[in-house]
PDB file of C-alpha atoms and ligand atoms in Angstrom:
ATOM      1  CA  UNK E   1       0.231   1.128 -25.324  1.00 90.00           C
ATOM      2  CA  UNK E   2      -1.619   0.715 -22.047  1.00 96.00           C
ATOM      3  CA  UNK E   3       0.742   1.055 -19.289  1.00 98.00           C
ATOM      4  CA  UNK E   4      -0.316  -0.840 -15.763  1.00 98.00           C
ATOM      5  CA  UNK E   5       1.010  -0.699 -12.592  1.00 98.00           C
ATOM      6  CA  UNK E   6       0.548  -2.860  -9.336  1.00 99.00           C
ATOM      7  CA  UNK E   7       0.948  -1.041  -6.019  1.00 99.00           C
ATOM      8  CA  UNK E   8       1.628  -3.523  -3.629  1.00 98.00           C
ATOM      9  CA  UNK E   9       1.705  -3.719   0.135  1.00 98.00           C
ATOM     10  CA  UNK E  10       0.275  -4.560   3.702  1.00 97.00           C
ATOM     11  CA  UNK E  11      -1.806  -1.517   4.319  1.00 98.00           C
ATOM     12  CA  UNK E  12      -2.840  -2.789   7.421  1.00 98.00           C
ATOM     13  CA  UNK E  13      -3.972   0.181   7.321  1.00 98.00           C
ATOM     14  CA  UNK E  14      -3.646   2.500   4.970  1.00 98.00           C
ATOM     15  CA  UNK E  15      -2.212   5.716   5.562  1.00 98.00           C
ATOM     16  CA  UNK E  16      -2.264   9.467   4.513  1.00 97.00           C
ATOM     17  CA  UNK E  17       1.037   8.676   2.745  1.00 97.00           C
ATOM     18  CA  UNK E  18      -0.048   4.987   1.052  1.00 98.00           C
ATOM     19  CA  UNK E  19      -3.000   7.187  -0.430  1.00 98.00           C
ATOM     20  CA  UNK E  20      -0.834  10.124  -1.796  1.00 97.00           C
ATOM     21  CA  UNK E  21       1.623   7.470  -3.434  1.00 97.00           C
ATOM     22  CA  UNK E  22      -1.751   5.994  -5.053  1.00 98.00           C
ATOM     23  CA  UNK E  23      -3.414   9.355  -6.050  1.00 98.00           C
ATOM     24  CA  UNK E  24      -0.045  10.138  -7.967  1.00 98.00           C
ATOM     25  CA  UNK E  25       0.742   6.584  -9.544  1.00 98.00           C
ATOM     26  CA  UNK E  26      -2.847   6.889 -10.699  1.00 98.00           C
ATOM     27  CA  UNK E  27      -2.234   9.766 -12.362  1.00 98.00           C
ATOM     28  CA  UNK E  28       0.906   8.276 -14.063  1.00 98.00           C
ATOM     29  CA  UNK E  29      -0.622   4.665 -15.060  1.00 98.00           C
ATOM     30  CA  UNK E  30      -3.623   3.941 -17.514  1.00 98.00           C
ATOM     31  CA  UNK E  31      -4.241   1.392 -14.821  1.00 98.00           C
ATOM     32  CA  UNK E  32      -3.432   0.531 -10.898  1.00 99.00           C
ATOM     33  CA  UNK E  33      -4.099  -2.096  -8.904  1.00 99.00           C
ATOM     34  CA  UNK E  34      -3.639  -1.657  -5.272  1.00 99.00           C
ATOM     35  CA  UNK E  35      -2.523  -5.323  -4.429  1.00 98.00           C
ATOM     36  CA  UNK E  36      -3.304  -6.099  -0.609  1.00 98.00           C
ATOM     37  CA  UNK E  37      -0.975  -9.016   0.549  1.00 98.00           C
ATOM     38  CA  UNK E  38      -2.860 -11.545   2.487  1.00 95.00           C
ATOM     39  CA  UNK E  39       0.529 -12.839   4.960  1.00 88.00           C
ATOM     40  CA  UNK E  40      -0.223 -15.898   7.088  1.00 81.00           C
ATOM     41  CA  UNK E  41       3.130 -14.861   8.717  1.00 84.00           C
ATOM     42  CA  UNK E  42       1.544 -12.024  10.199  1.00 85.00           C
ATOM     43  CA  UNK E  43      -1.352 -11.092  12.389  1.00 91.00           C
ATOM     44  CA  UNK E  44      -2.921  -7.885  10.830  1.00 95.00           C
ATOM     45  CA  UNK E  45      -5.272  -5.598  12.701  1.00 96.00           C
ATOM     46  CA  UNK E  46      -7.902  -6.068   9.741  1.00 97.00           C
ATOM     47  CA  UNK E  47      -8.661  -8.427   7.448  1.00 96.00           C
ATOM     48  CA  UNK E  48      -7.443  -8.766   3.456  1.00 97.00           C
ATOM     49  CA  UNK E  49     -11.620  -8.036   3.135  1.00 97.00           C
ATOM     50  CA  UNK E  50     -11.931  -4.926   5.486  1.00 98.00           C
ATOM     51  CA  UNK E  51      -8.578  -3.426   3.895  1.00 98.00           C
ATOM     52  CA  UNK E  52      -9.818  -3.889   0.432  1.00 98.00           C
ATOM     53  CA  UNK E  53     -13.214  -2.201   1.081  1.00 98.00           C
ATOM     54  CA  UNK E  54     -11.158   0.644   2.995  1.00 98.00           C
ATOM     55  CA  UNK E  55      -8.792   1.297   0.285  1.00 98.00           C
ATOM     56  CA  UNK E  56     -11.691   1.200  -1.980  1.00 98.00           C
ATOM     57  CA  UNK E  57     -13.105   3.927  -0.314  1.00 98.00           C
ATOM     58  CA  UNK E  58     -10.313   5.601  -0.162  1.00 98.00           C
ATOM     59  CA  UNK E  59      -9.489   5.498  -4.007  1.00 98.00           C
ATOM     60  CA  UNK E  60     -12.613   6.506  -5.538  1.00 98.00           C
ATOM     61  CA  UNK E  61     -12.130   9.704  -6.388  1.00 98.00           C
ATOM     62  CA  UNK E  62      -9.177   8.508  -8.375  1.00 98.00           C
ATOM     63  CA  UNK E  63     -11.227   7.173 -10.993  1.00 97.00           C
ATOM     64  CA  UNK E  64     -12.628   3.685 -12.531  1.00 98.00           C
ATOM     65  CA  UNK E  65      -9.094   2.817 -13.441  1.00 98.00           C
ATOM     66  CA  UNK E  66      -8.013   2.374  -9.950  1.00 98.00           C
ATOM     67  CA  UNK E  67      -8.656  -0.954  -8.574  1.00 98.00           C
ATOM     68  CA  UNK E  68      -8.260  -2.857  -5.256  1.00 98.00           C
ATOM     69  CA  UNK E  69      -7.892  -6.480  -5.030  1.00 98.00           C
ATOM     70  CA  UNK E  70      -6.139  -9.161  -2.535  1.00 98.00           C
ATOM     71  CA  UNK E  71      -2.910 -11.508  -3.435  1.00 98.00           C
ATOM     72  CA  UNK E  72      -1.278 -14.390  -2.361  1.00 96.00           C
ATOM     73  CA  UNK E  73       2.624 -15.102  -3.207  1.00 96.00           C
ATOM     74  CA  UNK E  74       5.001 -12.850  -5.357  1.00 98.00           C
ATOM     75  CA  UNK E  75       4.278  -9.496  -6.186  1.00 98.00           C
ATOM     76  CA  UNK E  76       5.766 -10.307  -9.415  1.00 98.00           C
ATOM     77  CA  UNK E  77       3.525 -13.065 -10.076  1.00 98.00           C
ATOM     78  CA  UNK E  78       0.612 -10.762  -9.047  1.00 98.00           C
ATOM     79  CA  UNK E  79       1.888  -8.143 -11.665  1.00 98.00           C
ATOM     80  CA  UNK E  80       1.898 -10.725 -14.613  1.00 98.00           C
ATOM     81  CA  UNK E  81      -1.389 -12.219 -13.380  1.00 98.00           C
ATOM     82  CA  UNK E  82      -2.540  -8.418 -13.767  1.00 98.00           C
ATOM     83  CA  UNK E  83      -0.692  -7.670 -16.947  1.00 98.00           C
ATOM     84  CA  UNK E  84       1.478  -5.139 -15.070  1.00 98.00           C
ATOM     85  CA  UNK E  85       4.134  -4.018 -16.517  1.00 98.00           C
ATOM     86  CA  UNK E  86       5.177  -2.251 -13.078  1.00 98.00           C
ATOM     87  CA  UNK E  87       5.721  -1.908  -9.196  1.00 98.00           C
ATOM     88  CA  UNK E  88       4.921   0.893  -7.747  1.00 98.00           C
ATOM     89  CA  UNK E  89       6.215   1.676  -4.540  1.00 98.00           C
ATOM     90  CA  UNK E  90       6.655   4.965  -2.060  1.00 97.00           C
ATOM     91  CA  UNK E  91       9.759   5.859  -0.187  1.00 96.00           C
ATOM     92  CA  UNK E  92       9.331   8.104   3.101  1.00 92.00           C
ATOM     93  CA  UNK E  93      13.429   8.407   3.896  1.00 89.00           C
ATOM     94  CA  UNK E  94      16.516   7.187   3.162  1.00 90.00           C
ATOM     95  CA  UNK E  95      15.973   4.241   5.540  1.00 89.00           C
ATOM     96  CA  UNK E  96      13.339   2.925   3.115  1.00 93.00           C
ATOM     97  CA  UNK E  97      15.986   2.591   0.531  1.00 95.00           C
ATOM     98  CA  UNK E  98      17.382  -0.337   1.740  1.00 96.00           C
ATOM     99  CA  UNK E  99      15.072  -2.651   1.795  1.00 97.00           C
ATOM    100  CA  UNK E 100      13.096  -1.547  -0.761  1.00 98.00           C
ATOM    101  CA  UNK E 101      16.365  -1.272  -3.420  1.00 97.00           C
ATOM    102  CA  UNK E 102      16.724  -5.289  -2.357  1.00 98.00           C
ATOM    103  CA  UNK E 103      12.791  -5.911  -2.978  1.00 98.00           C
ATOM    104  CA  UNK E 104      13.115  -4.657  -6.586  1.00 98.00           C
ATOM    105  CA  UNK E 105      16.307  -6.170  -7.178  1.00 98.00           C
ATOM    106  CA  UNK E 106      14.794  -9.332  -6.166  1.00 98.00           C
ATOM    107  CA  UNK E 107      11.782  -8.786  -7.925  1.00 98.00           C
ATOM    108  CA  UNK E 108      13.476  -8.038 -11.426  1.00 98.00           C
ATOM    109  CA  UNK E 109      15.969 -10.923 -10.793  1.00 98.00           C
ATOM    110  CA  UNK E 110      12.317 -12.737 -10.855  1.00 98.00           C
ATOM    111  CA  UNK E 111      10.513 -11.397 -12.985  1.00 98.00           C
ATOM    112  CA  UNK E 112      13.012  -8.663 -15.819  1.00 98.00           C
ATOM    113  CA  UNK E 113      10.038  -7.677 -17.622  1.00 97.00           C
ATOM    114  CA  UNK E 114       8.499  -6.144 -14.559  1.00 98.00           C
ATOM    115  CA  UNK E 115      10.197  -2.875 -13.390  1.00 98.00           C
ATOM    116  CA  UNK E 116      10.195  -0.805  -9.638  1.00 98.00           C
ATOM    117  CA  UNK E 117       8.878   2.868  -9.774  1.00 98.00           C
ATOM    118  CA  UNK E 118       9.203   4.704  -6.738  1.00 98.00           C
ATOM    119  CA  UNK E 119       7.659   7.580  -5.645  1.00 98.00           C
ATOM    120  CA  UNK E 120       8.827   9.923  -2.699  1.00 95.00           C
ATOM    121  CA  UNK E 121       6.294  10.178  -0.177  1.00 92.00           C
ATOM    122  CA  UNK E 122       5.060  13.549   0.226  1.00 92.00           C
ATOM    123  CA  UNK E 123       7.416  15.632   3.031  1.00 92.00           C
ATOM    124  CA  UNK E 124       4.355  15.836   5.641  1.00 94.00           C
ATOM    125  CA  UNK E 125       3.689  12.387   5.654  1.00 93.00           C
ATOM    126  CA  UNK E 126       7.581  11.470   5.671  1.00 92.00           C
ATOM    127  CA  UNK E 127       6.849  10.155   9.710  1.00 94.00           C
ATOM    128  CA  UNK E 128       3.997   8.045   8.927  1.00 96.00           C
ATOM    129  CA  UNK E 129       3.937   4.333   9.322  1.00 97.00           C
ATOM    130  CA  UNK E 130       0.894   2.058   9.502  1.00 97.00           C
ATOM    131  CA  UNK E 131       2.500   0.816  12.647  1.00 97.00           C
ATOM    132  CA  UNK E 132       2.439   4.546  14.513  1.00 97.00           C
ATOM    133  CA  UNK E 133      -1.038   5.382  13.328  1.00 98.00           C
ATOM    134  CA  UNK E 134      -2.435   2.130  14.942  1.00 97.00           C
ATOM    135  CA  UNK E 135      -0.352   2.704  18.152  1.00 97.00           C
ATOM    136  CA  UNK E 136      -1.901   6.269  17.994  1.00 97.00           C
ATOM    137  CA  UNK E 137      -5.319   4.907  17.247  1.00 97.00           C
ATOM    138  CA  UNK E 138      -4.869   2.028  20.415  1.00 96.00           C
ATOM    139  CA  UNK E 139      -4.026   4.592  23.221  1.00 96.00           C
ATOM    140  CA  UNK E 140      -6.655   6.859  22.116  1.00 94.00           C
ATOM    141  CA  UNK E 141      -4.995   9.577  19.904  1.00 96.00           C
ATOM    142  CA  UNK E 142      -6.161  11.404  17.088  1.00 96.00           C
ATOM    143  CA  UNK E 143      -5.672   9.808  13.686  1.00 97.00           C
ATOM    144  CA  UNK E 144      -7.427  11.879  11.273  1.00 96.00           C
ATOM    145  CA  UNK E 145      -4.513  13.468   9.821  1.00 96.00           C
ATOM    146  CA  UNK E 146      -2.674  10.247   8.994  1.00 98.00           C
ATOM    147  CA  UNK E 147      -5.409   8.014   7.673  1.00 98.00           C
ATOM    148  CA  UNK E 148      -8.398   8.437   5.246  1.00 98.00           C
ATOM    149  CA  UNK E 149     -11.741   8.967   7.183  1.00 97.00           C
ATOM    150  CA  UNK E 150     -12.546   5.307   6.430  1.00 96.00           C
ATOM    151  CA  UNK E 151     -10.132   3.665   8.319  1.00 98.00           C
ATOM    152  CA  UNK E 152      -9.792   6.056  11.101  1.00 97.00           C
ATOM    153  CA  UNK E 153     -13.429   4.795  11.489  1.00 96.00           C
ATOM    154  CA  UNK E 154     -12.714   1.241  11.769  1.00 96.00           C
ATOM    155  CA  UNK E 155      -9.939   1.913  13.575  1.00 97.00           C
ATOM    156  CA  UNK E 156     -11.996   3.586  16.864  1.00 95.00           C
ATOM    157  CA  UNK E 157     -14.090   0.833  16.241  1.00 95.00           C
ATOM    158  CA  UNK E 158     -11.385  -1.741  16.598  1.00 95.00           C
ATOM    159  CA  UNK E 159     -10.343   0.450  19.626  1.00 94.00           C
ATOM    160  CA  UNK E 160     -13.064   1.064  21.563  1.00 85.00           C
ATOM    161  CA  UNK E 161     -13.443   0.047  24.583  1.00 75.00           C
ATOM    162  CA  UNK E 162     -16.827  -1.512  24.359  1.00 69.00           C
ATOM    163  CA  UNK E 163     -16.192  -2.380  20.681  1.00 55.00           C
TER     164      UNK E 163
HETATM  165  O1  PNS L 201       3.525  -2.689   3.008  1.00 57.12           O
HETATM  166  P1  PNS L 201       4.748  -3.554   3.076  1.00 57.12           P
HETATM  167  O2  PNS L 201       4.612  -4.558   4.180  1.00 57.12           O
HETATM  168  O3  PNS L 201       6.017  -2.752   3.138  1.00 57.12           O
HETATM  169  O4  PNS L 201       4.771  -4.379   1.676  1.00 57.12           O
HETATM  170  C1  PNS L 201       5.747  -5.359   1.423  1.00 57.12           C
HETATM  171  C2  PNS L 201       5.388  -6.174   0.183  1.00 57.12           C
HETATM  172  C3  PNS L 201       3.982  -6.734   0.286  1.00 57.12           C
HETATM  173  C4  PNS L 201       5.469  -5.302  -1.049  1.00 57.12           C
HETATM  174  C5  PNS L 201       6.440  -7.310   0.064  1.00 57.12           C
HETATM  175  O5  PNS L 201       6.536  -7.966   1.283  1.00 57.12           O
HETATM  176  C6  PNS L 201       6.095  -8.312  -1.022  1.00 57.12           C
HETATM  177  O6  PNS L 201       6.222  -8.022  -2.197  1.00 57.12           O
HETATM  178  N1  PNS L 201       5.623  -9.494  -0.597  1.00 57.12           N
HETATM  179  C7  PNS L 201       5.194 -10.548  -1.504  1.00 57.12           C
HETATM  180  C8  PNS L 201       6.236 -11.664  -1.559  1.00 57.12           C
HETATM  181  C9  PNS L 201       7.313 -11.344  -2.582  1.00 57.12           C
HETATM  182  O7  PNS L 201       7.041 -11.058  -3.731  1.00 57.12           O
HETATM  183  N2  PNS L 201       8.591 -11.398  -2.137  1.00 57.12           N
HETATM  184  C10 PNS L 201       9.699 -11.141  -3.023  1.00 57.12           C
HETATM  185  C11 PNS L 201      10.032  -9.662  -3.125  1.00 57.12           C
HETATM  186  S1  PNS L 201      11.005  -9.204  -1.769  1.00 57.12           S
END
């Protein structure tokens, strides 16, 4: 039996702890799919296009049974699109729980033959939000340690003050 997983999510960008959540579900899965959500509700720093070809870069060592692609809609409908079996997602702290313990409720109320895995984020990156590492990256600070080199790229680039 071939077990798939989707990994769902903004990941505008992604961070240090979106990657170690992916490096580990890839290990558990026979396949992932990284599902960026393309949200007219919000107004992302990069587009569903640049995220894909950062998480791409990102992923690669992972392995050819890691993949990256966009979505529109339900997660769950994403994950039977996919023939995913699963959600993956990573909790940093308890105050993820919340919102995250309605999400897969929701989701299974949806969709029952899809279930929630969660993985704890690794302690170190326990702090890190998407949100903080592009306030870091806007006033200038140092975001190497909380996003792959690939988006800390794009991210001075976004930032600059010529760029
Ligand atoms: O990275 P995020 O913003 O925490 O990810 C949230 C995401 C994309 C997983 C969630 O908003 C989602 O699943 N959106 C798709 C719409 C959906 O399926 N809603 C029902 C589940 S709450």
């Amino acid at each position: 039996m071939i077990r798939v997983a989707v990994f769902p999510g903004s990941f505008d960008p992604m961070t240090n702890a979106h990657l170690d959540v992916a490096r580990r579900a890839a290990a558990l899965f026979d396949r992932l799919v990284i599902g960026v959500l393309n949200n007219p509700r919000k107004s992302p720093l990069f587009s569903v296009e640049e995220r894909i070809a950062q998480i791409r870069a990102a992923v690669a060592p992972f392995g050819p049974h890691v993949e990256v692609a966009g979505f529109d809609g339900l997660t769950v409908a994403f994950a039977r699109e996919r023939g995913a079996g699963f959600v993956v997602r990573g909790l940093r702290a308890v105050s993820d729980f919340e919102a995250e313990l309605q999400m897969a409720h929701t989701n299974r109320k949806l969709q029952p033959a899809v279930d929630t895995v969660f993985l704890m984020s690794a302690l170190e990156f326990g702090y890190l939000s998407s949100t903080l590492a592009k306030e870091v990256a806007r006033f200038g600070g140092n975001v190497e340690d909380m996003v792959p080199p690939a988006v800390a790229e794009a991210m001075r680039a976004r930032f600059s003050p010529v760029g």
